[in-house]
Short mmCIF file of C-alpha atoms in Angstrom, two decimals:
data_model
loop_
_atom_site.label_atom_id
_atom_site.label_comp_id
_atom_site.label_asym_id
_atom_site.label_seq_id
_atom_site.Cartn_x
_atom_site.Cartn_y
_atom_site.Cartn_z
CA MET V 1 5.10 31.42 -11.66
CA VAL V 2 4.24 27.79 -10.97
CA SER V 3 5.93 25.14 -13.08
CA PHE V 4 4.08 21.98 -13.95
CA GLU V 5 7.17 20.38 -15.47
CA LEU V 6 8.46 17.18 -13.94
CA SER V 7 11.90 17.26 -12.36
CA ASN V 8 14.62 15.02 -13.79
CA GLU V 9 14.13 12.63 -10.85
CA GLN V 10 10.36 12.52 -11.45
CA ARG V 11 10.85 11.80 -15.16
CA GLN V 12 13.25 8.96 -14.28
CA LEU V 13 10.83 7.55 -11.69
CA LYS V 14 7.95 7.73 -14.16
CA ALA V 15 10.01 6.05 -16.90
CA MET V 16 11.14 3.27 -14.55
CA ALA V 17 7.55 2.58 -13.46
CA HIS V 18 6.38 2.65 -17.09
CA ASP V 19 9.09 0.21 -18.17
CA PHE V 20 8.15 -2.05 -15.27
CA ALA V 21 4.50 -1.96 -16.32
CA ILE V 22 5.38 -2.86 -19.92
CA ASN V 23 7.97 -5.54 -19.17
CA GLU V 24 6.76 -7.13 -15.94
CA ILE V 25 3.05 -6.43 -15.48
CA LYS V 26 1.50 -6.46 -18.96
CA PRO V 27 2.90 -9.87 -19.95
CA VAL V 28 1.24 -11.59 -16.95
CA ALA V 29 -1.83 -9.41 -16.38
CA SER V 30 -4.36 -11.52 -18.27
CA ARG V 31 -3.20 -14.72 -16.55
CA HIS V 32 -3.69 -13.11 -13.13
CA ASP V 33 -7.09 -11.78 -14.19
CA GLU V 34 -8.15 -15.24 -15.32
CA THR V 35 -6.76 -17.21 -12.36
CA GLY V 36 -7.02 -14.69 -9.52
CA GLU V 37 -3.51 -15.76 -8.52
CA TRP V 38 -1.67 -13.31 -6.24
CA PRO V 39 1.13 -11.65 -8.32
CA GLU V 40 3.92 -12.49 -5.86
CA SER V 41 6.78 -12.54 -8.37
CA VAL V 42 5.72 -9.15 -9.76
CA LEU V 43 5.51 -7.71 -6.25
CA LYS V 44 8.99 -8.96 -5.38
CA LYS V 45 10.44 -7.37 -8.52
CA ALA V 46 8.61 -4.10 -7.78
CA PHE V 47 10.02 -4.14 -4.26
CA GLU V 48 13.54 -4.70 -5.57
CA LEU V 49 13.17 -1.64 -7.83
CA GLY V 50 11.84 0.55 -5.02
CA LEU V 51 8.30 0.83 -6.37
CA VAL V 52 6.71 -0.45 -3.14
CA ASN V 53 6.47 1.37 0.22
CA CYS V 54 7.24 4.70 -1.44
CA HIS V 55 5.81 6.80 1.40
CA VAL V 56 7.91 5.38 4.25
CA PRO V 57 9.86 8.30 5.80
CA GLU V 58 13.62 8.47 5.23
CA GLU V 59 14.38 8.20 8.97
CA PHE V 60 12.85 4.72 8.87
CA GLY V 61 14.74 3.68 5.75
CA GLY V 62 12.19 4.69 3.14
CA LEU V 63 12.26 6.88 0.07
CA ALA V 64 9.77 9.41 1.50
CA LEU V 65 8.33 10.10 -1.93
CA SER V 66 5.74 12.83 -2.14
CA THR V 67 2.12 12.02 -2.84
CA PHE V 68 2.59 13.39 -6.35
CA ASP V 69 5.65 11.19 -6.94
CA ALA V 70 3.71 8.14 -5.75
CA CYS V 71 0.87 9.11 -8.11
CA LEU V 72 3.33 9.13 -11.01
CA VAL V 73 4.33 5.57 -10.09
CA ASP V 74 0.73 4.43 -9.55
CA GLU V 75 -0.42 5.82 -12.89
CA GLU V 76 2.35 4.10 -14.80
CA LEU V 77 1.87 0.77 -13.01
CA GLY V 78 -1.85 1.00 -13.78
CA TYR V 79 -0.97 1.17 -17.47
CA GLY V 80 0.18 -2.46 -17.11
CA CYS V 81 -2.84 -3.62 -15.09
CA THR V 82 -4.84 -1.75 -12.49
CA GLY V 83 -5.41 -4.90 -10.44
CA ILE V 84 -1.72 -5.70 -10.15
CA ALA V 85 -0.94 -2.00 -9.62
CA THR V 86 -3.34 -2.04 -6.67
CA ALA V 87 -1.49 -5.01 -5.18
CA VAL V 88 1.86 -3.24 -5.67
CA THR V 89 0.72 -0.01 -4.04
CA ALA V 90 -1.69 -1.33 -1.39
CA ASN V 91 0.91 -1.29 1.40
CA SER V 92 0.74 2.49 1.40
CA LEU V 93 -2.93 2.38 2.47
CA ALA V 94 -2.13 0.38 5.59
CA GLN V 95 1.08 2.29 6.29
CA MET V 96 -0.36 5.79 5.96
CA PRO V 97 -2.19 5.89 9.33
CA VAL V 98 1.09 4.85 10.99
CA ILE V 99 3.04 7.46 9.01
CA ILE V 100 0.56 10.20 9.91
CA ALA V 101 -0.28 9.38 13.52
CA GLY V 102 2.12 6.72 14.79
CA SER V 103 4.81 7.31 17.38
CA ASP V 104 8.46 6.88 16.38
CA GLU V 105 8.43 3.54 18.21
CA GLN V 106 5.40 2.38 16.19
CA LYS V 107 7.01 3.56 12.94
CA LYS V 108 10.15 1.58 13.73
CA GLN V 109 8.08 -1.50 14.49
CA TRP V 110 5.51 -1.32 11.66
CA LEU V 111 7.28 0.55 8.82
CA ALA V 112 11.02 -0.03 9.01
CA PRO V 113 10.85 -3.80 8.30
CA PHE V 114 9.10 -3.09 5.00
CA VAL V 115 12.08 -1.28 3.52
CA SER V 116 14.51 -4.14 4.18
CA LYS V 117 12.37 -7.07 2.95
CA HIS V 118 9.44 -7.71 0.66
CA ALA V 119 6.32 -7.96 2.80
CA ILE V 120 2.62 -7.14 2.61
CA CYS V 121 0.41 -5.22 5.00
CA SER V 122 -3.32 -4.73 4.46
CA TYR V 123 -5.89 -2.03 5.03
CA ALA V 124 -9.15 -3.39 6.48
CA VAL V 125 -11.78 -0.67 6.17
CA THR V 126 -14.51 -1.82 3.78
CA GLU V 127 -17.53 -3.61 5.29
CA PRO V 128 -20.34 -5.50 3.55
CA GLN V 129 -23.07 -3.27 5.01
CA ALA V 130 -21.21 0.08 4.90
CA GLY V 131 -18.86 -0.22 1.95
CA SER V 132 -16.04 2.25 2.49
CA ASP V 133 -18.26 4.79 4.27
CA VAL V 134 -16.15 5.06 7.40
CA ALA V 135 -18.81 7.05 9.26
CA ASN V 136 -21.08 4.00 9.16
CA ILE V 137 -18.70 1.16 9.99
CA GLY V 138 -19.92 -1.41 12.46
CA THR V 139 -16.62 -2.96 13.54
CA GLU V 140 -15.97 -2.25 17.22
CA ALA V 141 -12.81 -2.33 19.30
CA LYS V 142 -13.41 -2.86 23.03
CA SER V 143 -10.68 -2.27 25.58
CA ARG V 144 -9.72 -5.39 27.56
CA GLY V 145 -6.86 -4.49 29.88
CA ASP V 146 -3.73 -3.74 27.84
CA SER V 147 -5.29 -4.80 24.54
CA TYR V 148 -8.43 -4.56 22.44
CA VAL V 149 -10.90 -7.14 21.20
CA ILE V 150 -12.16 -6.37 17.71
CA ASN V 151 -15.60 -7.56 16.58
CA GLY V 152 -16.98 -6.91 13.13
CA GLN V 153 -16.77 -7.90 9.52
CA LYS V 154 -14.46 -6.58 6.80
CA ALA V 155 -14.48 -7.32 3.07
CA TRP V 156 -12.36 -6.79 -0.05
CA ILE V 157 -9.02 -6.47 1.71
CA THR V 158 -6.25 -6.39 -0.88
CA GLY V 159 -3.48 -8.81 0.06
CA ALA V 160 -5.29 -10.14 3.14
CA GLY V 161 -4.09 -13.70 2.63
CA HIS V 162 -0.48 -12.53 2.40
CA ALA V 163 -0.29 -9.74 4.98
CA GLU V 164 2.08 -9.64 7.92
CA TRP V 165 -0.11 -7.07 9.63
CA PHE V 166 -3.36 -5.18 9.15
CA PHE V 167 -4.58 -1.67 9.75
CA VAL V 168 -8.16 -2.31 10.93
CA LEU V 169 -10.57 0.59 11.14
CA ALA V 170 -12.88 0.15 14.12
CA THR V 171 -14.88 2.39 16.41
CA THR V 172 -14.42 2.50 20.17
CA ASP V 173 -17.50 4.56 20.99
CA LYS V 174 -20.54 2.48 19.98
#
């Protein structure tokens, strides 16, 4: 028989995220909606509680929460404000390709620093002409010796003005 009951740890995680949404996000949400100001102080507090970078594997200093556990956090943060919740959880979008396909060396370089300090990384996929339809992106990466030159246009990149690094989706075969 399958149980759909939350574990004690999941209930505690959910309650912590809910309390954070009520006490830290809701009181400032309308101001951020009106001004468009980046919610830096909220993000720092979320980091201090362990609500950011939830997917980083344990061997790189992270919590290695499951997708379901992260969804519990995301849902509760969204109760406070979905815009601020997106800013809190956006690192996972940029980190996930590294978690899934990166080498251990890349994970050490691009993930490990995010568990020891508050920092932002961004996921650059959406394009004005293609939206988030990755099969139709126009951004190209062309090999130039030991590096790549990226040409294209991205839009609506959460945290772009604050990011230390970007995951940029580009094609190499156009």
